Amino acid sequence: MSLSAPATSRRVSSEFARSWLLVNTTRRDRLEDAQRSAADQIVLDIEDAVAPQHKPEARATVVRWLEREEAWVRINDHSTSFWSDDVDQLKGLPGLTGVMLAKTESAEQVTETFDRLGGTTPVIGLIESALGIEESPRIAATRGTFRLAFGSGDYRRDTGTSDNDLAMAYPRSRLVVASRLGRLPGPIDGPMLGSSRRLLSKRTTTAVGLGLTGKLCLDTAQAPTINKIVSPSSSETAWATEFLEDFDSRGGTIRDGSDLPLLKRAQKVTRLSAVFNSDPNGRQSELE
């Protein structure tokens, strides 16, 4: 199959992106399916989705794709022999939006990746271990880090943690606090296995409540659900509009200590509503 799909611009920038679709690059048909999906950003995976013996072929597929299309790439972790080839072959490709560094455990790993890519390509630190979680404030603050993401499956394997909301609350919150300290956009939650829309909705809602602002996904069908839940609801947008109109009508007068936090919340909701409802590809209905 040729890699000749028409170029498709992602509808939401990486700073605000909600759904991050991981794509197995050994399946070329999935690349074109991903381009047509509702995902805010796509991430071509040459790490966990690819067996060691197939990594050179998968990397070559990604290089050809990025010569005419745009995407993020999940590269192999810094400690492996594959990392160096990944950054050397991806450097300077016109379609490379950024890289997601697997199993990030130190600030130095991000900075070296950023520098090897030329010093302009953003790096998402994918945190997948206890050490990575504890180092996340330093990772978030280092040069080159664009956002943090949570590799929840590997984190559970590393720590023996159960897959439930209570057990996942600490690492998620740690990434939220680290991102705030590093002045980064909110972190990206880990993916959910399975096809239950109800469970996906529940887990995405929980993650948003903790302060995460995006979610990895493994299936194109998950993206609309994630987008809807991460986006401000119609009732939130209506409240924000009403609050701002009332605030302006009284000349911006602060009445009590609750006004400033509410003002910041209303401004944020209004800004996000504008971002997510600006839809050049005609997919606004997915947010409703």
Short mmCIF file of C-alpha atoms in Angstrom, two decimals:
data_model
loop_
_atom_site.label_atom_id
_atom_site.label_comp_id
_atom_site.label_asym_id
_atom_site.label_seq_id
_atom_site.Cartn_x
_atom_site.Cartn_y
_atom_site.Cartn_z
CA MET A 1 0.00 0.00 0.00
CA SER A 2 1.34 3.41 -0.93
CA LEU A 3 1.62 6.22 1.58
CA SER A 4 -0.25 8.71 -0.54
CA ALA A 5 -3.19 9.84 1.56
CA PRO A 6 -3.99 13.53 1.21
CA ALA A 7 -2.46 15.75 3.85
CA THR A 8 -4.83 16.41 6.75
CA SER A 9 -4.17 19.19 9.23
CA ARG A 10 -4.97 18.24 12.81
CA ARG A 11 -7.94 20.27 13.97
CA VAL A 12 -6.67 21.04 17.51
CA SER A 13 -3.10 22.10 18.25
CA SER A 14 -0.83 19.95 20.40
CA GLU A 15 -1.01 22.41 23.29
CA PHE A 16 -4.75 21.81 23.69
CA ALA A 17 -5.08 18.34 22.12
CA ARG A 18 -7.43 16.00 23.95
CA SER A 19 -7.26 12.69 22.07
CA TRP A 20 -3.83 11.29 21.16
CA LEU A 21 -4.15 8.26 18.90
CA LEU A 22 -1.27 5.75 19.04
CA VAL A 23 -0.84 4.06 15.67
CA ASN A 24 0.94 0.78 15.04
CA THR A 25 3.31 1.64 12.19
CA THR A 26 3.66 -1.96 11.04
CA ARG A 27 0.06 -1.65 9.81
CA ARG A 28 0.09 0.90 6.99
CA ASP A 29 -3.68 0.78 6.59
CA ARG A 30 -3.99 2.14 10.12
CA LEU A 31 -1.95 5.20 9.21
CA GLU A 32 -4.53 6.35 6.70
CA ASP A 33 -7.41 5.41 9.03
CA ALA A 34 -5.77 7.57 11.71
CA GLN A 35 -5.55 10.56 9.36
CA ARG A 36 -9.28 10.36 8.74
CA SER A 37 -10.15 9.94 12.43
CA ALA A 38 -11.49 12.45 14.94
CA ALA A 39 -8.25 12.31 16.96
CA ASP A 40 -6.78 15.71 17.76
CA GLN A 41 -3.24 14.35 17.27
CA ILE A 42 -1.86 11.09 15.97
CA VAL A 43 1.26 9.42 17.37
CA LEU A 44 3.10 6.97 15.15
CA ASP A 45 4.39 4.25 17.45
CA ILE A 46 7.80 2.69 16.84
CA GLU A 47 8.21 1.59 20.45
CA ASP A 48 5.94 -0.90 22.28
CA ALA A 49 3.76 -1.61 19.23
CA VAL A 50 6.76 -2.87 17.23
CA ALA A 51 8.82 -6.01 17.86
CA PRO A 52 12.61 -5.42 17.94
CA GLN A 53 13.24 -7.18 14.63
CA HIS A 54 10.68 -4.96 12.87
CA LYS A 55 11.80 -1.59 14.24
CA PRO A 56 14.03 -0.61 11.26
CA GLU A 57 11.17 -1.30 8.84
CA ALA A 58 8.66 0.59 11.01
CA ARG A 59 11.05 3.54 11.33
CA ALA A 60 11.49 3.64 7.56
CA THR A 61 7.70 3.67 7.12
CA VAL A 62 7.46 6.62 9.53
CA VAL A 63 10.20 8.51 7.69
CA ARG A 64 8.37 8.13 4.36
CA TRP A 65 5.08 9.17 5.96
CA LEU A 66 6.55 12.29 7.55
CA GLU A 67 7.97 13.44 4.24
CA ARG A 68 4.40 14.46 3.30
CA GLU A 69 2.19 14.11 6.40
CA GLU A 70 2.28 15.49 9.94
CA ALA A 71 2.37 13.46 13.15
CA TRP A 72 4.01 12.89 16.49
CA VAL A 73 6.20 9.82 16.90
CA ARG A 74 6.59 7.68 20.01
CA ILE A 75 10.27 6.81 19.98
CA ASN A 76 12.15 4.17 21.91
CA ASP A 77 13.42 4.98 25.37
CA HIS A 78 16.78 6.58 25.93
CA SER A 79 18.35 3.45 27.46
CA THR A 80 17.85 1.29 24.36
CA SER A 81 20.04 0.89 21.30
CA PHE A 82 17.09 2.01 19.14
CA TRP A 83 16.86 5.54 20.57
CA SER A 84 19.88 6.94 18.73
CA ASP A 85 18.71 5.67 15.32
CA ASP A 86 15.22 7.03 16.02
CA VAL A 87 16.36 10.60 16.69
CA ASP A 88 18.97 10.63 13.92
CA GLN A 89 16.53 9.48 11.24
CA LEU A 90 13.62 11.66 12.39
CA LYS A 91 15.65 14.86 12.73
CA GLY A 92 14.60 17.52 10.25
CA LEU A 93 11.67 15.66 8.70
CA PRO A 94 9.09 18.23 7.53
CA GLY A 95 6.09 16.42 9.03
CA LEU A 96 7.55 15.73 12.48
CA THR A 97 5.35 17.61 14.94
CA GLY A 98 7.25 16.27 17.94
CA VAL A 99 8.32 13.10 19.71
CA MET A 100 6.93 11.20 22.66
CA LEU A 101 9.87 9.76 24.58
CA ALA A 102 8.99 6.36 25.99
CA LYS A 103 9.83 5.46 29.59
CA THR A 104 11.19 8.88 30.50
CA GLU A 105 12.88 8.80 33.88
CA SER A 106 15.10 11.88 33.99
CA ALA A 107 15.29 15.46 32.79
CA GLU A 108 18.56 14.68 31.04
CA GLN A 109 16.88 12.11 28.80
CA VAL A 110 14.47 14.75 27.52
CA THR A 111 17.12 17.41 27.05
CA GLU A 112 19.46 15.10 25.15
CA THR A 113 16.60 13.99 22.90
CA PHE A 114 15.61 17.61 22.29
CA ASP A 115 19.18 18.63 21.46
CA ARG A 116 19.82 15.64 19.18
CA LEU A 117 16.69 16.55 17.22
CA GLY A 118 18.05 20.04 16.61
CA GLY A 119 16.76 22.00 19.56
CA THR A 120 13.36 22.95 18.13
CA THR A 121 11.31 19.73 18.13
CA PRO A 122 9.06 19.46 21.21
CA VAL A 123 9.31 16.38 23.42
CA ILE A 124 6.51 14.79 25.42
CA GLY A 125 7.89 12.89 28.39
CA LEU A 126 5.98 9.61 28.66
CA ILE A 127 6.19 8.69 32.34
CA GLU A 128 5.86 4.94 32.87
CA SER A 129 7.59 4.03 36.14
CA ALA A 130 7.79 4.89 39.83
CA LEU A 131 11.10 6.66 39.21
CA GLY A 132 9.58 8.66 36.38
CA ILE A 133 6.66 9.75 38.56
CA GLU A 134 8.96 10.93 41.34
CA GLU A 135 11.23 12.72 38.85
CA SER A 136 8.32 14.32 37.01
CA PRO A 137 8.72 17.83 38.50
CA ARG A 138 12.29 18.00 37.19
CA ILE A 139 11.29 16.46 33.86
CA ALA A 140 8.49 19.02 33.47
CA ALA A 141 10.85 21.91 34.19
CA THR A 142 13.65 20.90 31.85
CA ARG A 143 14.45 22.39 28.46
CA GLY A 144 12.59 20.71 25.62
CA THR A 145 9.67 19.25 27.57
CA PHE A 146 6.36 20.18 25.92
CA ARG A 147 3.89 18.06 27.92
CA LEU A 148 3.87 15.03 30.18
CA ALA A 149 1.97 11.83 29.45
CA PHE A 150 1.15 8.87 31.67
CA GLY A 151 2.13 5.36 30.57
CA SER A 152 -0.31 3.76 32.98
CA GLY A 153 0.14 0.14 31.85
CA ASP A 154 3.90 0.06 32.36
CA TYR A 155 3.52 2.02 35.59
CA ARG A 156 1.21 -0.68 36.95
CA ARG A 157 3.66 -3.38 35.92
CA ASP A 158 6.52 -1.51 37.57
CA THR A 159 4.71 -0.90 40.85
CA GLY A 160 2.19 -3.74 41.09
CA THR A 161 -0.56 -1.13 41.38
CA SER A 162 -4.15 -2.09 40.70
CA ASP A 163 -6.04 -0.66 37.73
CA ASN A 164 -8.62 1.40 39.62
CA ASP A 165 -9.29 5.07 40.19
CA LEU A 166 -7.98 5.14 43.76
CA ALA A 167 -4.67 3.46 42.89
CA MET A 168 -4.17 5.71 39.87
CA ALA A 169 -4.99 8.94 41.70
CA TYR A 170 -1.50 9.54 43.08
CA PRO A 171 0.53 9.20 39.85
CA ARG A 172 -2.03 11.19 37.89
CA SER A 173 -2.09 13.98 40.48
CA ARG A 174 1.70 13.98 40.66
CA LEU A 175 1.84 14.62 36.90
CA VAL A 176 -0.77 17.38 37.18
CA VAL A 177 1.22 19.17 39.89
CA ALA A 178 4.51 18.66 38.02
CA SER A 179 2.99 20.11 34.85
CA ARG A 180 1.73 23.15 36.72
CA LEU A 181 5.12 23.74 38.33
CA GLY A 182 6.79 23.40 34.93
CA ARG A 183 4.26 25.80 33.33
CA LEU A 184 3.21 23.11 30.86
CA PRO A 185 -0.22 22.30 29.45
CA GLY A 186 -2.06 19.66 31.47
CA PRO A 187 -0.79 16.08 31.24
CA ILE A 188 -2.11 13.36 28.95
CA ASP A 189 -3.69 10.31 30.62
CA GLY A 190 -2.83 6.74 29.69
CA PRO A 191 -4.92 4.65 27.28
CA MET A 192 -7.75 2.32 28.16
CA LEU A 193 -7.86 -1.21 26.79
CA GLY A 194 -11.14 -2.64 25.57
CA SER A 195 -14.12 -1.21 23.74
CA SER A 196 -16.50 -0.23 26.55
CA ARG A 197 -17.64 3.31 25.86
CA ARG A 198 -19.19 3.53 29.33
CA LEU A 199 -15.89 2.63 31.02
CA LEU A 200 -13.96 5.00 28.75
CA SER A 201 -16.35 7.81 29.66
CA LYS A 202 -16.00 7.05 33.37
CA ARG A 203 -12.21 6.91 33.33
CA THR A 204 -11.83 10.00 31.17
CA THR A 205 -14.19 11.93 33.45
CA THR A 206 -12.13 10.87 36.48
CA ALA A 207 -8.89 11.94 34.80
CA VAL A 208 -10.34 15.33 33.85
CA GLY A 209 -11.52 15.79 37.42
CA LEU A 210 -7.94 15.28 38.61
CA GLY A 211 -6.66 17.92 36.19
CA LEU A 212 -5.45 15.93 33.19
CA THR A 213 -6.37 17.51 29.86
CA GLY A 214 -5.87 14.75 27.30
CA LYS A 215 -5.86 10.99 26.90
CA LEU A 216 -3.96 8.47 24.82
CA CYS A 217 -6.11 6.07 22.83
CA LEU A 218 -5.52 2.91 20.84
CA ASP A 219 -8.63 2.91 18.69
CA THR A 220 -10.07 5.57 16.39
CA ALA A 221 -13.52 4.90 17.89
CA GLN A 222 -12.37 6.21 21.28
CA ALA A 223 -11.42 9.68 20.08
CA PRO A 224 -14.93 11.25 19.88
CA THR A 225 -15.75 10.15 23.44
CA ILE A 226 -12.49 11.57 24.79
CA ASN A 227 -12.96 14.82 22.87
CA LYS A 228 -16.46 15.30 24.21
CA ILE A 229 -15.55 14.69 27.85
CA VAL A 230 -12.39 16.80 27.88
CA SER A 231 -14.19 19.70 26.18
CA PRO A 232 -16.27 22.15 28.24
CA SER A 233 -19.91 21.09 28.24
CA SER A 234 -22.63 23.28 26.80
CA SER A 235 -23.79 24.13 30.33
CA GLU A 236 -20.25 25.13 31.36
CA THR A 237 -19.91 27.32 28.28
CA ALA A 238 -23.29 28.96 28.95
CA TRP A 239 -22.30 29.65 32.58
CA ALA A 240 -18.96 31.15 31.48
CA THR A 241 -20.63 33.41 28.93
CA GLU A 242 -23.22 34.59 31.48
CA PHE A 243 -20.57 35.22 34.14
CA LEU A 244 -18.34 37.23 31.81
CA GLU A 245 -21.28 39.29 30.54
CA ASP A 246 -22.32 40.05 34.11
CA PHE A 247 -18.73 40.86 35.11
CA ASP A 248 -18.38 43.28 32.18
CA SER A 249 -21.76 44.89 32.89
CA ARG A 250 -20.60 45.91 36.37
CA GLY A 251 -17.37 47.35 35.03
CA GLY A 252 -15.16 44.51 36.16
CA THR A 253 -15.84 45.22 39.84
CA ILE A 254 -14.60 42.52 42.22
CA ARG A 255 -17.35 41.86 44.75
CA ASP A 256 -15.71 39.24 46.96
CA GLY A 257 -12.91 36.67 47.14
CA SER A 258 -14.71 34.22 44.85
CA ASP A 259 -14.83 36.54 41.84
CA LEU A 260 -11.22 36.21 40.67
CA PRO A 261 -11.14 32.37 40.69
CA LEU A 262 -14.50 32.34 38.91
CA LEU A 263 -13.26 34.89 36.39
CA LYS A 264 -10.21 32.79 35.58
CA ARG A 265 -12.39 29.69 35.22
CA ALA A 266 -14.86 31.47 32.95
CA GLN A 267 -12.06 32.83 30.76
CA LYS A 268 -10.51 29.36 30.48
CA VAL A 269 -13.81 27.71 29.57
CA THR A 270 -14.51 30.38 26.94
CA ARG A 271 -11.04 30.03 25.45
CA LEU A 272 -11.26 26.21 25.27
CA SER A 273 -14.75 26.33 23.81
CA ALA A 274 -13.46 28.57 21.03
CA VAL A 275 -10.50 26.26 20.37
CA PHE A 276 -12.52 23.05 20.29
CA ASN A 277 -15.40 24.41 18.25
CA SER A 278 -13.17 25.85 15.53
CA ASP A 279 -13.52 22.94 13.14
CA PRO A 280 -12.10 23.24 9.61
CA ASN A 281 -12.82 19.57 8.93
CA GLY A 282 -16.53 19.67 9.69
CA ARG A 283 -16.50 17.51 12.83
CA GLN A 284 -18.07 19.89 15.35
CA SER A 285 -20.95 17.49 15.95
CA GLU A 286 -18.55 15.13 17.71
CA LEU A 287 -18.24 17.64 20.55
CA GLU A 288 -21.96 17.88 21.16
#
